[in-house]
Amino acid sequence: MARALITHAHSDHARPGSQAYLCAEPGAGLLAARLGGKANITGIAYGQTVSMDGVRVSFHPAGHVLGSAQIRIEHHGEVWVVSGDYKLDADPTCCPFEPIRCHTFVSESTFGLPLFHWPPTTEVVADLHAWWIANQHAGRTSVIFAYAFGKTQRLLAHLDTSIGPVLVHEAAHRLLACYRAAGVPLPPVAPATDENIRRIAGRGLVIASPTSDPSALLNLSGPPSTAFVSGWMLLRKMQRDRGVGRGVGRGFVLSDHADWTGLVTAIGASGANLVLTTHGYAEPLARYLRENGRPAEVLPTHRG
Ligand SMILES: [Zn+2]
Ligand SMILES: [Zn+2]
C-alpha cells in the first residue's frame, strides 16, 4: 500500500510493507518498534486534521493501548469513524476513549455477546495481589502470562510493587522506553532473564509471554503458580463456577477491549445511522443493533 492509516500497533492492525504510515503521535514510537527501523512513520496529535485528496482525516483516542486511535474520515460532509480496538474502562497507560459523532461507525466486536461483562478493575487487581501474596507464603514464584504490548504495561501500572520484585519478559521490556517517552509512569522493573528469575524465585512476580514455555520457568524457579490475564478468562471463570475446567492456573479477567455494555454504549454515543461490525462476534452484535432499531451490517475484514 502507498499509505496506511494505523489505529494502533498490534500486529493484527499494523503490518509491514506499506510505503508510508500515519498514526496518532503517542503511538509512533511503538509502531516504529513493531514495524522495524526502516518504516516511514508520521505521527499527528489527537484531534489534528490532515487533508488527503480532498478527504479530511483525524485521529481520536480509543482507550485500547498507548497511542490507539479511532480514525475519523470526512468527505463532502459525510463522516465515517473506524474504531480499531477500543475500551471505555479507565487505563492509566493511555488516553480515555473519546466518543465521536458520525454517520457510519465501524466498530470492533471482539466481545460482542451479552455474557461479556467485566468486573471492576480495582477488584481484579486486589484479587491478583492476594494471589501473589499467597504464593509468596507458599514459597512459589508467581507467573502471569500476558501480551507483551498493552496488557503487560497496564498490569505494571496497577501492580503494588512493594509486595515484591517484578520481572517482565524481554519483548515487553523493550517497549517500556516508548511508554516512558510518552510520559506514562511505570515502576522500575528488570527483564525476565534466567539470572533474574533465579534471583526472585519464591517471592517475585514474572510477567511472561503467553507463548513462553512454563517448563523452562520450572527449572529456574521451582514449580511456579501461573495465571492468565485476559477478557477470555471470564469464560474460564464461568466454567469453574459451574464446576468444570480446572488445574491450568488462575484466570484474571482484565481486557483491553470493550465488554458488551461498552460496545453498545460507544455505538449509541456515535449517533451513527449505520454501524458496520467487524473483528469478533460481528454477527450477533449487528443483529442486536438491527433488532433495536439501528441499521447494522457485518463488515468482512481480514483478521490476523
Ligand atoms: Zn489491539
Ligand atoms: Zn485487534
PDB file of C-alpha atoms and ligand atoms in Angstrom:
ATOM      1  CA  MET A   1       0.000   0.000   0.000  1.00  0.00           C
ATOM      2  CA  ALA A   2       1.201   3.540  -0.714  1.00  0.00           C
ATOM      3  CA  ARG A   3      -0.262   4.920   2.516  1.00  0.00           C
ATOM      4  CA  ALA A   4      -1.562   3.118   5.608  1.00  0.00           C
ATOM      5  CA  LEU A   5      -3.603   4.777   8.368  1.00  0.00           C
ATOM      6  CA  ILE A   6      -2.949   2.850  11.581  1.00  0.00           C
ATOM      7  CA  THR A   7      -5.345   2.651  14.550  1.00  0.00           C
ATOM      8  CA  HIS A   8      -2.719   1.027  16.804  1.00  0.00           C
ATOM      9  CA  ALA A   9       0.451  -1.036  16.703  1.00  0.00           C
ATOM     10  CA  HIS A  10      -0.947  -4.522  17.473  1.00  0.00           C
ATOM     11  CA  SER A  11       0.125  -6.915  14.727  1.00  0.00           C
ATOM     12  CA  ASP A  12      -3.442  -7.614  13.559  1.00  0.00           C
ATOM     13  CA  HIS A  13      -3.822  -3.870  12.842  1.00  0.00           C
ATOM     14  CA  ALA A  14      -0.334  -2.839  11.688  1.00  0.00           C
ATOM     15  CA  ARG A  15       1.541  -4.779   9.049  1.00  0.00           C
ATOM     16  CA  PRO A  16       4.911  -4.124   7.475  1.00  0.00           C
ATOM     17  CA  GLY A  17       5.215  -3.455   3.742  1.00  0.00           C
ATOM     18  CA  SER A  18       3.494  -0.097   3.169  1.00  0.00           C
ATOM     19  CA  GLN A  19       5.400   2.900   1.801  1.00  0.00           C
ATOM     20  CA  ALA A  20       4.131   5.362   4.427  1.00  0.00           C
ATOM     21  CA  TYR A  21       2.292   5.146   7.732  1.00  0.00           C
ATOM     22  CA  LEU A  22       0.161   7.707   9.533  1.00  0.00           C
ATOM     23  CA  CYS A  23      -0.821   7.217  13.182  1.00  0.00           C
ATOM     24  CA  ALA A  24      -1.590   9.102  16.392  1.00  0.00           C
ATOM     25  CA  GLU A  25       1.541  10.709  17.797  1.00  0.00           C
ATOM     26  CA  PRO A  26       1.687   8.826  21.157  1.00  0.00           C
ATOM     27  CA  GLY A  27       1.805   5.542  19.198  1.00  0.00           C
ATOM     28  CA  ALA A  28       4.507   6.475  16.671  1.00  0.00           C
ATOM     29  CA  GLY A  29       7.427   5.132  18.740  1.00  0.00           C
ATOM     30  CA  LEU A  30       5.631   1.838  19.381  1.00  0.00           C
ATOM     31  CA  LEU A  31       4.753   1.471  15.709  1.00  0.00           C
ATOM     32  CA  ALA A  32       8.397   2.034  14.786  1.00  0.00           C
ATOM     33  CA  ALA A  33       9.479  -0.572  17.371  1.00  0.00           C
ATOM     34  CA  ARG A  34       6.993  -3.101  16.000  1.00  0.00           C
ATOM     35  CA  LEU A  35       7.469  -2.481  12.256  1.00  0.00           C
ATOM     36  CA  GLY A  36      11.252  -2.111  12.355  1.00  0.00           C
ATOM     37  CA  GLY A  37      13.621   0.773  11.781  1.00  0.00           C
ATOM     38  CA  LYS A  38      13.039   1.404   8.057  1.00  0.00           C
ATOM     39  CA  ALA A  39       9.278   2.111   8.121  1.00  0.00           C
ATOM     40  CA  ASN A  40       8.304   5.658   7.130  1.00  0.00           C
ATOM     41  CA  ILE A  41       6.029   6.712  10.034  1.00  0.00           C
ATOM     42  CA  THR A  42       4.345  10.067  10.706  1.00  0.00           C
ATOM     43  CA  GLY A  43       2.539  10.713  13.968  1.00  0.00           C
ATOM     44  CA  ILE A  44      -0.029  13.500  14.312  1.00  0.00           C
ATOM     45  CA  ALA A  45      -1.629  14.830  17.504  1.00  0.00           C
ATOM     46  CA  TYR A  46      -5.049  13.563  18.547  1.00  0.00           C
ATOM     47  CA  GLY A  47      -7.681  15.829  17.015  1.00  0.00           C
ATOM     48  CA  GLN A  48      -5.393  17.357  14.376  1.00  0.00           C
ATOM     49  CA  THR A  49      -6.815  17.206  10.840  1.00  0.00           C
ATOM     50  CA  VAL A  50      -4.845  16.394   7.699  1.00  0.00           C
ATOM     51  CA  SER A  51      -6.191  16.566   4.135  1.00  0.00           C
ATOM     52  CA  MET A  52      -5.607  13.758   1.677  1.00  0.00           C
ATOM     53  CA  ASP A  53      -7.034  14.090  -1.830  1.00  0.00           C
ATOM     54  CA  GLY A  54      -9.965  16.163  -0.526  1.00  0.00           C
ATOM     55  CA  VAL A  55     -10.649  13.822   2.410  1.00  0.00           C
ATOM     56  CA  ARG A  56     -10.195  15.118   5.959  1.00  0.00           C
ATOM     57  CA  VAL A  57      -8.579  12.619   8.321  1.00  0.00           C
ATOM     58  CA  SER A  58      -8.063  12.867  12.094  1.00  0.00           C
ATOM     59  CA  PHE A  59      -7.192  10.502  14.957  1.00  0.00           C
ATOM     60  CA  HIS A  60      -9.083  10.365  18.290  1.00  0.00           C
ATOM     61  CA  PRO A  61      -8.326   8.363  21.462  1.00  0.00           C
ATOM     62  CA  ALA A  62      -9.701   4.794  21.529  1.00  0.00           C
ATOM     63  CA  GLY A  63      -8.632   3.907  25.104  1.00  0.00           C
ATOM     64  CA  HIS A  64      -7.293   0.499  23.994  1.00  0.00           C
ATOM     65  CA  VAL A  65      -3.474   0.781  24.354  1.00  0.00           C
ATOM     66  CA  LEU A  66      -0.935   3.617  24.272  1.00  0.00           C
ATOM     67  CA  GLY A  67      -1.408   5.605  21.047  1.00  0.00           C
ATOM     68  CA  SER A  68      -4.564   3.745  19.983  1.00  0.00           C
ATOM     69  CA  ALA A  69      -6.919   5.792  17.841  1.00  0.00           C
ATOM     70  CA  GLN A  70     -10.276   5.846  16.167  1.00  0.00           C
ATOM     71  CA  ILE A  71      -9.852   7.295  12.702  1.00  0.00           C
ATOM     72  CA  ARG A  72     -12.365   9.941  11.603  1.00  0.00           C
ATOM     73  CA  ILE A  73     -12.763  10.358   7.844  1.00  0.00           C
ATOM     74  CA  GLU A  74     -14.804  13.195   6.364  1.00  0.00           C
ATOM     75  CA  HIS A  75     -15.692  13.756   2.710  1.00  0.00           C
ATOM     76  CA  HIS A  76     -18.313  16.301   1.498  1.00  0.00           C
ATOM     77  CA  GLY A  77     -19.893  16.403   4.952  1.00  0.00           C
ATOM     78  CA  GLU A  78     -20.182  12.612   5.231  1.00  0.00           C
ATOM     79  CA  VAL A  79     -18.364  11.325   8.339  1.00  0.00           C
ATOM     80  CA  TRP A  80     -17.146   7.786   8.999  1.00  0.00           C
ATOM     81  CA  VAL A  81     -15.302   6.657  12.120  1.00  0.00           C
ATOM     82  CA  VAL A  82     -13.216   3.474  12.152  1.00  0.00           C
ATOM     83  CA  SER A  83     -12.828   2.405  15.758  1.00  0.00           C
ATOM     84  CA  GLY A  84      -9.938  -0.030  15.642  1.00  0.00           C
ATOM     85  CA  ASP A  85      -9.924  -1.804  19.015  1.00  0.00           C
ATOM     86  CA  TYR A  86     -11.343   0.208  21.910  1.00  0.00           C
ATOM     87  CA  LYS A  87     -12.456   0.109  25.510  1.00  0.00           C
ATOM     88  CA  LEU A  88     -14.314   2.501  27.793  1.00  0.00           C
ATOM     89  CA  ASP A  89     -12.744   1.356  31.100  1.00  0.00           C
ATOM     90  CA  ALA A  90     -10.070   3.635  32.588  1.00  0.00           C
ATOM     91  CA  ASP A  91      -6.478   2.659  31.767  1.00  0.00           C
ATOM     92  CA  PRO A  92      -3.537   4.593  33.278  1.00  0.00           C
ATOM     93  CA  THR A  93      -1.365   3.805  30.241  1.00  0.00           C
ATOM     94  CA  CYS A  94      -3.429   5.589  27.565  1.00  0.00           C
ATOM     95  CA  CYS A  95      -5.858   8.435  26.841  1.00  0.00           C
ATOM     96  CA  PRO A  96      -9.533   7.657  27.523  1.00  0.00           C
ATOM     97  CA  PHE A  97     -11.927   6.718  24.699  1.00  0.00           C
ATOM     98  CA  GLU A  98     -13.490   9.802  23.126  1.00  0.00           C
ATOM     99  CA  PRO A  99     -16.959   9.436  21.567  1.00  0.00           C
ATOM    100  CA  ILE A 100     -17.053  10.944  18.054  1.00  0.00           C
ATOM    101  CA  ARG A 101     -20.340  11.698  16.253  1.00  0.00           C
ATOM    102  CA  CYS A 102     -20.515  10.197  12.780  1.00  0.00           C
ATOM    103  CA  HIS A 103     -22.831   8.859  10.084  1.00  0.00           C
ATOM    104  CA  THR A 104     -21.168   5.446   9.816  1.00  0.00           C
ATOM    105  CA  PHE A 105     -19.325   3.783  12.695  1.00  0.00           C
ATOM    106  CA  VAL A 106     -17.073   0.783  12.012  1.00  0.00           C
ATOM    107  CA  SER A 107     -16.972  -0.982  15.382  1.00  0.00           C
ATOM    108  CA  GLU A 108     -14.874  -3.853  16.604  1.00  0.00           C
ATOM    109  CA  SER A 109     -16.868  -6.643  18.261  1.00  0.00           C
ATOM    110  CA  THR A 110     -14.267  -8.887  19.961  1.00  0.00           C
ATOM    111  CA  PHE A 111     -16.556  -9.405  22.969  1.00  0.00           C
ATOM    112  CA  GLY A 112     -19.866  -8.749  21.193  1.00  0.00           C
ATOM    113  CA  LEU A 113     -22.030 -11.097  23.247  1.00  0.00           C
ATOM    114  CA  PRO A 114     -24.166 -10.007  26.241  1.00  0.00           C
ATOM    115  CA  LEU A 115     -22.434 -12.521  28.538  1.00  0.00           C
ATOM    116  CA  PHE A 116     -19.231 -10.468  28.433  1.00  0.00           C
ATOM    117  CA  HIS A 117     -19.357  -8.125  31.377  1.00  0.00           C
ATOM    118  CA  TRP A 118     -16.116  -7.007  33.029  1.00  0.00           C
ATOM    119  CA  PRO A 119     -15.681  -6.888  36.804  1.00  0.00           C
ATOM    120  CA  PRO A 120     -14.278  -3.595  38.198  1.00  0.00           C
ATOM    121  CA  THR A 121     -10.500  -3.314  37.599  1.00  0.00           C
ATOM    122  CA  THR A 122      -9.849  -2.497  41.288  1.00  0.00           C
ATOM    123  CA  GLU A 123     -11.448  -5.836  42.238  1.00  0.00           C
ATOM    124  CA  VAL A 124      -9.356  -7.778  39.727  1.00  0.00           C
ATOM    125  CA  VAL A 125      -6.135  -6.088  40.850  1.00  0.00           C
ATOM    126  CA  ALA A 126      -6.947  -6.765  44.538  1.00  0.00           C
ATOM    127  CA  ASP A 127      -7.526 -10.482  43.731  1.00  0.00           C
ATOM    128  CA  LEU A 128      -4.229 -10.560  41.843  1.00  0.00           C
ATOM    129  CA  HIS A 129      -2.310  -9.035  44.774  1.00  0.00           C
ATOM    130  CA  ALA A 130      -3.904 -11.543  47.201  1.00  0.00           C
ATOM    131  CA  TRP A 131      -2.896 -14.406  44.883  1.00  0.00           C
ATOM    132  CA  TRP A 132       0.699 -13.104  44.678  1.00  0.00           C
ATOM    133  CA  ILE A 133       0.966 -12.808  48.491  1.00  0.00           C
ATOM    134  CA  ALA A 134      -0.486 -16.318  48.983  1.00  0.00           C
ATOM    135  CA  ASN A 135       2.101 -17.663  46.521  1.00  0.00           C
ATOM    136  CA  GLN A 136       4.879 -15.956  48.489  1.00  0.00           C
ATOM    137  CA  HIS A 137       3.667 -17.648  51.682  1.00  0.00           C
ATOM    138  CA  ALA A 138       3.843 -20.975  49.846  1.00  0.00           C
ATOM    139  CA  GLY A 139       7.357 -20.131  48.595  1.00  0.00           C
ATOM    140  CA  ARG A 140       6.244 -20.128  44.955  1.00  0.00           C
ATOM    141  CA  THR A 141       7.131 -17.760  42.144  1.00  0.00           C
ATOM    142  CA  SER A 142       4.086 -16.057  40.585  1.00  0.00           C
ATOM    143  CA  VAL A 143       3.975 -16.163  36.784  1.00  0.00           C
ATOM    144  CA  ILE A 144       1.396 -14.182  34.829  1.00  0.00           C
ATOM    145  CA  PHE A 145       1.002 -14.744  31.093  1.00  0.00           C
ATOM    146  CA  ALA A 146       0.087 -11.502  29.345  1.00  0.00           C
ATOM    147  CA  TYR A 147       0.539  -9.861  25.933  1.00  0.00           C
ATOM    148  CA  ALA A 148       3.825  -8.001  25.543  1.00  0.00           C
ATOM    149  CA  PHE A 149       2.281  -4.783  24.226  1.00  0.00           C
ATOM    150  CA  GLY A 150      -0.561  -3.187  26.166  1.00  0.00           C
ATOM    151  CA  LYS A 151      -1.578  -5.729  28.774  1.00  0.00           C
ATOM    152  CA  THR A 152       1.874  -6.045  30.353  1.00  0.00           C
ATOM    153  CA  GLN A 153       2.265  -2.274  30.738  1.00  0.00           C
ATOM    154  CA  ARG A 154      -1.291  -1.846  32.056  1.00  0.00           C
ATOM    155  CA  LEU A 155      -0.586  -4.535  34.669  1.00  0.00           C
ATOM    156  CA  LEU A 156       2.638  -2.784  35.648  1.00  0.00           C
ATOM    157  CA  ALA A 157       0.774   0.487  36.110  1.00  0.00           C
ATOM    158  CA  HIS A 158      -1.666  -1.220  38.505  1.00  0.00           C
ATOM    159  CA  LEU A 159       0.691  -3.528  40.434  1.00  0.00           C
ATOM    160  CA  ASP A 160       1.729  -2.780  44.010  1.00  0.00           C
ATOM    161  CA  THR A 161       5.471  -3.341  43.615  1.00  0.00           C
ATOM    162  CA  SER A 162       6.006  -3.017  47.386  1.00  0.00           C
ATOM    163  CA  ILE A 163       4.760  -6.642  47.614  1.00  0.00           C
ATOM    164  CA  GLY A 164       7.860  -7.982  45.885  1.00  0.00           C
ATOM    165  CA  PRO A 165      10.127  -7.794  42.840  1.00  0.00           C
ATOM    166  CA  VAL A 166       8.564  -7.817  39.350  1.00  0.00           C
ATOM    167  CA  LEU A 167      10.164  -9.003  36.104  1.00  0.00           C
ATOM    168  CA  VAL A 168       8.739  -8.621  32.611  1.00  0.00           C
ATOM    169  CA  HIS A 169       9.579 -10.632  29.532  1.00  0.00           C
ATOM    170  CA  GLU A 170      12.144  -9.106  27.267  1.00  0.00           C
ATOM    171  CA  ALA A 171       9.886  -8.206  24.321  1.00  0.00           C
ATOM    172  CA  ALA A 172       7.641  -6.249  26.698  1.00  0.00           C
ATOM    173  CA  HIS A 173      10.615  -4.725  28.497  1.00  0.00           C
ATOM    174  CA  ARG A 174      11.928  -3.252  25.232  1.00  0.00           C
ATOM    175  CA  LEU A 175       8.635  -1.339  24.809  1.00  0.00           C
ATOM    176  CA  LEU A 176       8.811   0.321  28.239  1.00  0.00           C
ATOM    177  CA  ALA A 177      11.054   3.075  26.870  1.00  0.00           C
ATOM    178  CA  CYS A 178       8.253   4.091  24.445  1.00  0.00           C
ATOM    179  CA  TYR A 179       5.830   4.320  27.367  1.00  0.00           C
ATOM    180  CA  ARG A 180       8.226   6.379  29.458  1.00  0.00           C
ATOM    181  CA  ALA A 181       8.931   8.662  26.469  1.00  0.00           C
ATOM    182  CA  ALA A 182       5.163   9.210  26.164  1.00  0.00           C
ATOM    183  CA  GLY A 183       5.023  10.236  29.855  1.00  0.00           C
ATOM    184  CA  VAL A 184       3.303   7.097  31.188  1.00  0.00           C
ATOM    185  CA  PRO A 185       4.514   6.498  34.786  1.00  0.00           C
ATOM    186  CA  LEU A 186       5.576   2.862  35.261  1.00  0.00           C
ATOM    187  CA  PRO A 187       7.545   1.317  38.164  1.00  0.00           C
ATOM    188  CA  PRO A 188      11.173   0.336  37.521  1.00  0.00           C
ATOM    189  CA  VAL A 189      11.309  -3.363  36.603  1.00  0.00           C
ATOM    190  CA  ALA A 190      14.012  -5.687  35.308  1.00  0.00           C
ATOM    191  CA  PRO A 191      13.768  -8.025  32.297  1.00  0.00           C
ATOM    192  CA  ALA A 192      12.948 -11.696  32.928  1.00  0.00           C
ATOM    193  CA  THR A 193      16.398 -13.110  32.187  1.00  0.00           C
ATOM    194  CA  ASP A 194      17.271 -16.566  33.554  1.00  0.00           C
ATOM    195  CA  GLU A 195      19.562 -15.000  36.115  1.00  0.00           C
ATOM    196  CA  ASN A 196      16.921 -12.516  37.331  1.00  0.00           C
ATOM    197  CA  ILE A 197      14.267 -15.240  37.591  1.00  0.00           C
ATOM    198  CA  ARG A 198      16.569 -17.319  39.835  1.00  0.00           C
ATOM    199  CA  ARG A 199      17.180 -14.270  41.999  1.00  0.00           C
ATOM    200  CA  ILE A 200      13.485 -13.536  42.689  1.00  0.00           C
ATOM    201  CA  ALA A 201      12.343 -17.196  42.930  1.00  0.00           C
ATOM    202  CA  GLY A 202       9.711 -17.861  45.594  1.00  0.00           C
ATOM    203  CA  ARG A 203       8.721 -14.210  46.151  1.00  0.00           C
ATOM    204  CA  GLY A 204       8.705 -12.364  42.845  1.00  0.00           C
ATOM    205  CA  LEU A 205       6.176 -11.958  40.072  1.00  0.00           C
ATOM    206  CA  VAL A 206       7.126 -12.613  36.430  1.00  0.00           C
ATOM    207  CA  ILE A 207       5.007 -11.229  33.603  1.00  0.00           C
ATOM    208  CA  ALA A 208       5.732 -13.778  30.869  1.00  0.00           C
ATOM    209  CA  SER A 209       4.796 -14.068  27.211  1.00  0.00           C
ATOM    210  CA  PRO A 210       1.634 -16.138  26.569  1.00  0.00           C
ATOM    211  CA  THR A 211       3.777 -18.250  24.229  1.00  0.00           C
ATOM    212  CA  SER A 212       6.622 -18.877  26.684  1.00  0.00           C
ATOM    213  CA  ASP A 213       7.391 -22.406  27.848  1.00  0.00           C
ATOM    214  CA  PRO A 214       6.339 -22.951  31.504  1.00  0.00           C
ATOM    215  CA  SER A 215       8.759 -25.885  31.879  1.00  0.00           C
ATOM    216  CA  ALA A 216      11.718 -23.539  31.302  1.00  0.00           C
ATOM    217  CA  LEU A 217      10.495 -21.490  34.279  1.00  0.00           C
ATOM    218  CA  LEU A 218      10.197 -24.616  36.387  1.00  0.00           C
ATOM    219  CA  ASN A 219      13.948 -25.235  36.105  1.00  0.00           C
ATOM    220  CA  LEU A 220      14.738 -21.667  37.124  1.00  0.00           C
ATOM    221  CA  SER A 221      12.283 -21.024  39.922  1.00  0.00           C
ATOM    222  CA  GLY A 222      10.866 -24.362  41.079  1.00  0.00           C
ATOM    223  CA  PRO A 223       7.172 -25.074  40.408  1.00  0.00           C
ATOM    224  CA  PRO A 224       5.545 -21.651  39.840  1.00  0.00           C
ATOM    225  CA  SER A 225       1.939 -20.583  40.372  1.00  0.00           C
ATOM    226  CA  THR A 226       0.634 -19.468  36.996  1.00  0.00           C
ATOM    227  CA  ALA A 227      -2.169 -17.189  35.851  1.00  0.00           C
ATOM    228  CA  PHE A 228      -3.539 -15.733  32.633  1.00  0.00           C
ATOM    229  CA  VAL A 229      -4.826 -12.176  32.374  1.00  0.00           C
ATOM    230  CA  SER A 230      -7.366 -11.629  29.594  1.00  0.00           C
ATOM    231  CA  GLY A 231     -11.028 -10.927  28.907  1.00  0.00           C
ATOM    232  CA  TRP A 232     -11.317 -14.536  27.748  1.00  0.00           C
ATOM    233  CA  MET A 233     -10.683 -15.625  31.340  1.00  0.00           C
ATOM    234  CA  LEU A 234     -14.317 -14.747  32.009  1.00  0.00           C
ATOM    235  CA  LEU A 235     -15.271 -17.935  30.133  1.00  0.00           C
ATOM    236  CA  ARG A 236     -12.923 -19.993  32.304  1.00  0.00           C
ATOM    237  CA  LYS A 237     -14.303 -18.372  35.447  1.00  0.00           C
ATOM    238  CA  MET A 238     -17.862 -19.186  34.368  1.00  0.00           C
ATOM    239  CA  GLN A 239     -16.827 -22.822  33.757  1.00  0.00           C
ATOM    240  CA  ARG A 240     -15.211 -23.007  37.174  1.00  0.00           C
ATOM    241  CA  ASP A 241     -18.304 -21.574  38.822  1.00  0.00           C
ATOM    242  CA  ARG A 242     -20.204 -24.456  37.220  1.00  0.00           C
ATOM    243  CA  GLY A 243     -17.589 -26.926  38.484  1.00  0.00           C
ATOM    244  CA  VAL A 244     -15.888 -27.764  35.171  1.00  0.00           C
ATOM    245  CA  GLY A 245     -12.358 -26.986  33.948  1.00  0.00           C
ATOM    246  CA  ARG A 246      -9.522 -26.993  36.462  1.00  0.00           C
ATOM    247  CA  GLY A 247      -5.817 -27.285  37.011  1.00  0.00           C
ATOM    248  CA  VAL A 248      -4.487 -24.764  34.449  1.00  0.00           C
ATOM    249  CA  GLY A 249      -3.666 -21.885  36.778  1.00  0.00           C
ATOM    250  CA  ARG A 250      -5.673 -18.841  37.737  1.00  0.00           C
ATOM    251  CA  GLY A 251      -7.517 -16.574  35.339  1.00  0.00           C
ATOM    252  CA  PHE A 252      -7.867 -12.841  35.952  1.00  0.00           C
ATOM    253  CA  VAL A 253     -10.497 -11.023  33.884  1.00  0.00           C
ATOM    254  CA  LEU A 254      -8.866  -7.862  32.570  1.00  0.00           C
ATOM    255  CA  SER A 255      -9.419  -6.829  28.961  1.00  0.00           C
ATOM    256  CA  ASP A 256      -8.276  -4.015  26.706  1.00  0.00           C
ATOM    257  CA  HIS A 257     -11.489  -4.367  24.698  1.00  0.00           C
ATOM    258  CA  ALA A 258     -14.971  -3.065  25.475  1.00  0.00           C
ATOM    259  CA  ASP A 259     -17.372  -5.536  27.062  1.00  0.00           C
ATOM    260  CA  TRP A 260     -20.934  -5.843  25.734  1.00  0.00           C
ATOM    261  CA  THR A 261     -22.179  -2.791  27.618  1.00  0.00           C
ATOM    262  CA  GLY A 262     -19.122  -0.836  26.477  1.00  0.00           C
ATOM    263  CA  LEU A 263     -19.753  -1.691  22.818  1.00  0.00           C
ATOM    264  CA  VAL A 264     -23.434  -0.777  22.972  1.00  0.00           C
ATOM    265  CA  THR A 265     -22.640   2.447  24.864  1.00  0.00           C
ATOM    266  CA  ALA A 266     -19.941   3.548  22.389  1.00  0.00           C
ATOM    267  CA  ILE A 267     -22.143   2.754  19.402  1.00  0.00           C
ATOM    268  CA  GLY A 268     -25.005   4.758  20.926  1.00  0.00           C
ATOM    269  CA  ALA A 269     -22.685   7.708  21.605  1.00  0.00           C
ATOM    270  CA  SER A 270     -21.529   7.746  17.972  1.00  0.00           C
ATOM    271  CA  GLY A 271     -25.081   8.630  16.858  1.00  0.00           C
ATOM    272  CA  ALA A 272     -24.340   6.636  13.700  1.00  0.00           C
ATOM    273  CA  ASN A 273     -27.197   5.761  11.382  1.00  0.00           C
ATOM    274  CA  LEU A 274     -25.175   2.818  10.051  1.00  0.00           C
ATOM    275  CA  VAL A 275     -22.926   0.545  12.088  1.00  0.00           C
ATOM    276  CA  LEU A 276     -20.516  -1.874  10.442  1.00  0.00           C
ATOM    277  CA  THR A 277     -19.318  -4.562  12.864  1.00  0.00           C
ATOM    278  CA  THR A 278     -16.064  -6.456  12.457  1.00  0.00           C
ATOM    279  CA  HIS A 279     -13.278  -8.226  14.319  1.00  0.00           C
ATOM    280  CA  GLY A 280     -15.054 -10.693  16.630  1.00  0.00           C
ATOM    281  CA  TYR A 281     -18.700 -11.518  17.351  1.00  0.00           C
ATOM    282  CA  ALA A 282     -19.709  -9.260  14.468  1.00  0.00           C
ATOM    283  CA  GLU A 283     -22.945 -11.048  13.517  1.00  0.00           C
ATOM    284  CA  PRO A 284     -24.578 -11.231  16.988  1.00  0.00           C
ATOM    285  CA  LEU A 285     -23.746  -7.576  17.634  1.00  0.00           C
ATOM    286  CA  ALA A 286     -25.110  -6.448  14.238  1.00  0.00           C
ATOM    287  CA  ARG A 287     -28.273  -8.483  14.773  1.00  0.00           C
ATOM    288  CA  TYR A 288     -28.832  -6.964  18.241  1.00  0.00           C
ATOM    289  CA  LEU A 289     -28.382  -3.443  16.848  1.00  0.00           C
ATOM    290  CA  ARG A 290     -30.839  -4.070  13.995  1.00  0.00           C
ATOM    291  CA  GLU A 291     -33.398  -5.532  16.402  1.00  0.00           C
ATOM    292  CA  ASN A 292     -33.061  -2.367  18.446  1.00  0.00           C
ATOM    293  CA  GLY A 293     -33.661  -0.037  15.534  1.00  0.00           C
ATOM    294  CA  ARG A 294     -30.108   0.805  14.406  1.00  0.00           C
ATOM    295  CA  PRO A 295     -29.132  -0.300  10.877  1.00  0.00           C
ATOM    296  CA  ALA A 296     -26.078  -2.560  11.136  1.00  0.00           C
ATOM    297  CA  GLU A 297     -24.167  -4.976   8.948  1.00  0.00           C
ATOM    298  CA  VAL A 298     -21.114  -7.180   9.246  1.00  0.00           C
ATOM    299  CA  LEU A 299     -18.041  -5.749   7.525  1.00  0.00           C
ATOM    300  CA  PRO A 300     -15.867  -8.664   6.436  1.00  0.00           C
ATOM    301  CA  THR A 301     -12.205  -7.893   7.126  1.00  0.00           C
ATOM    302  CA  HIS A 302      -9.049  -9.882   7.101  1.00  0.00           C
ATOM    303  CA  ARG A 303      -8.205 -10.863  10.661  1.00  0.00           C
ATOM    304  CA  GLY A 304      -4.669 -11.752  11.629  1.00  0.00           C
TER     305      GLY A 304
HETATM  306 ZN    ZN B   1      -5.490  -4.286  19.590  1.00  0.00          ZN
HETATM  307 ZN    ZN B   2      -7.427  -6.265  17.310  1.00  0.00          ZN
END
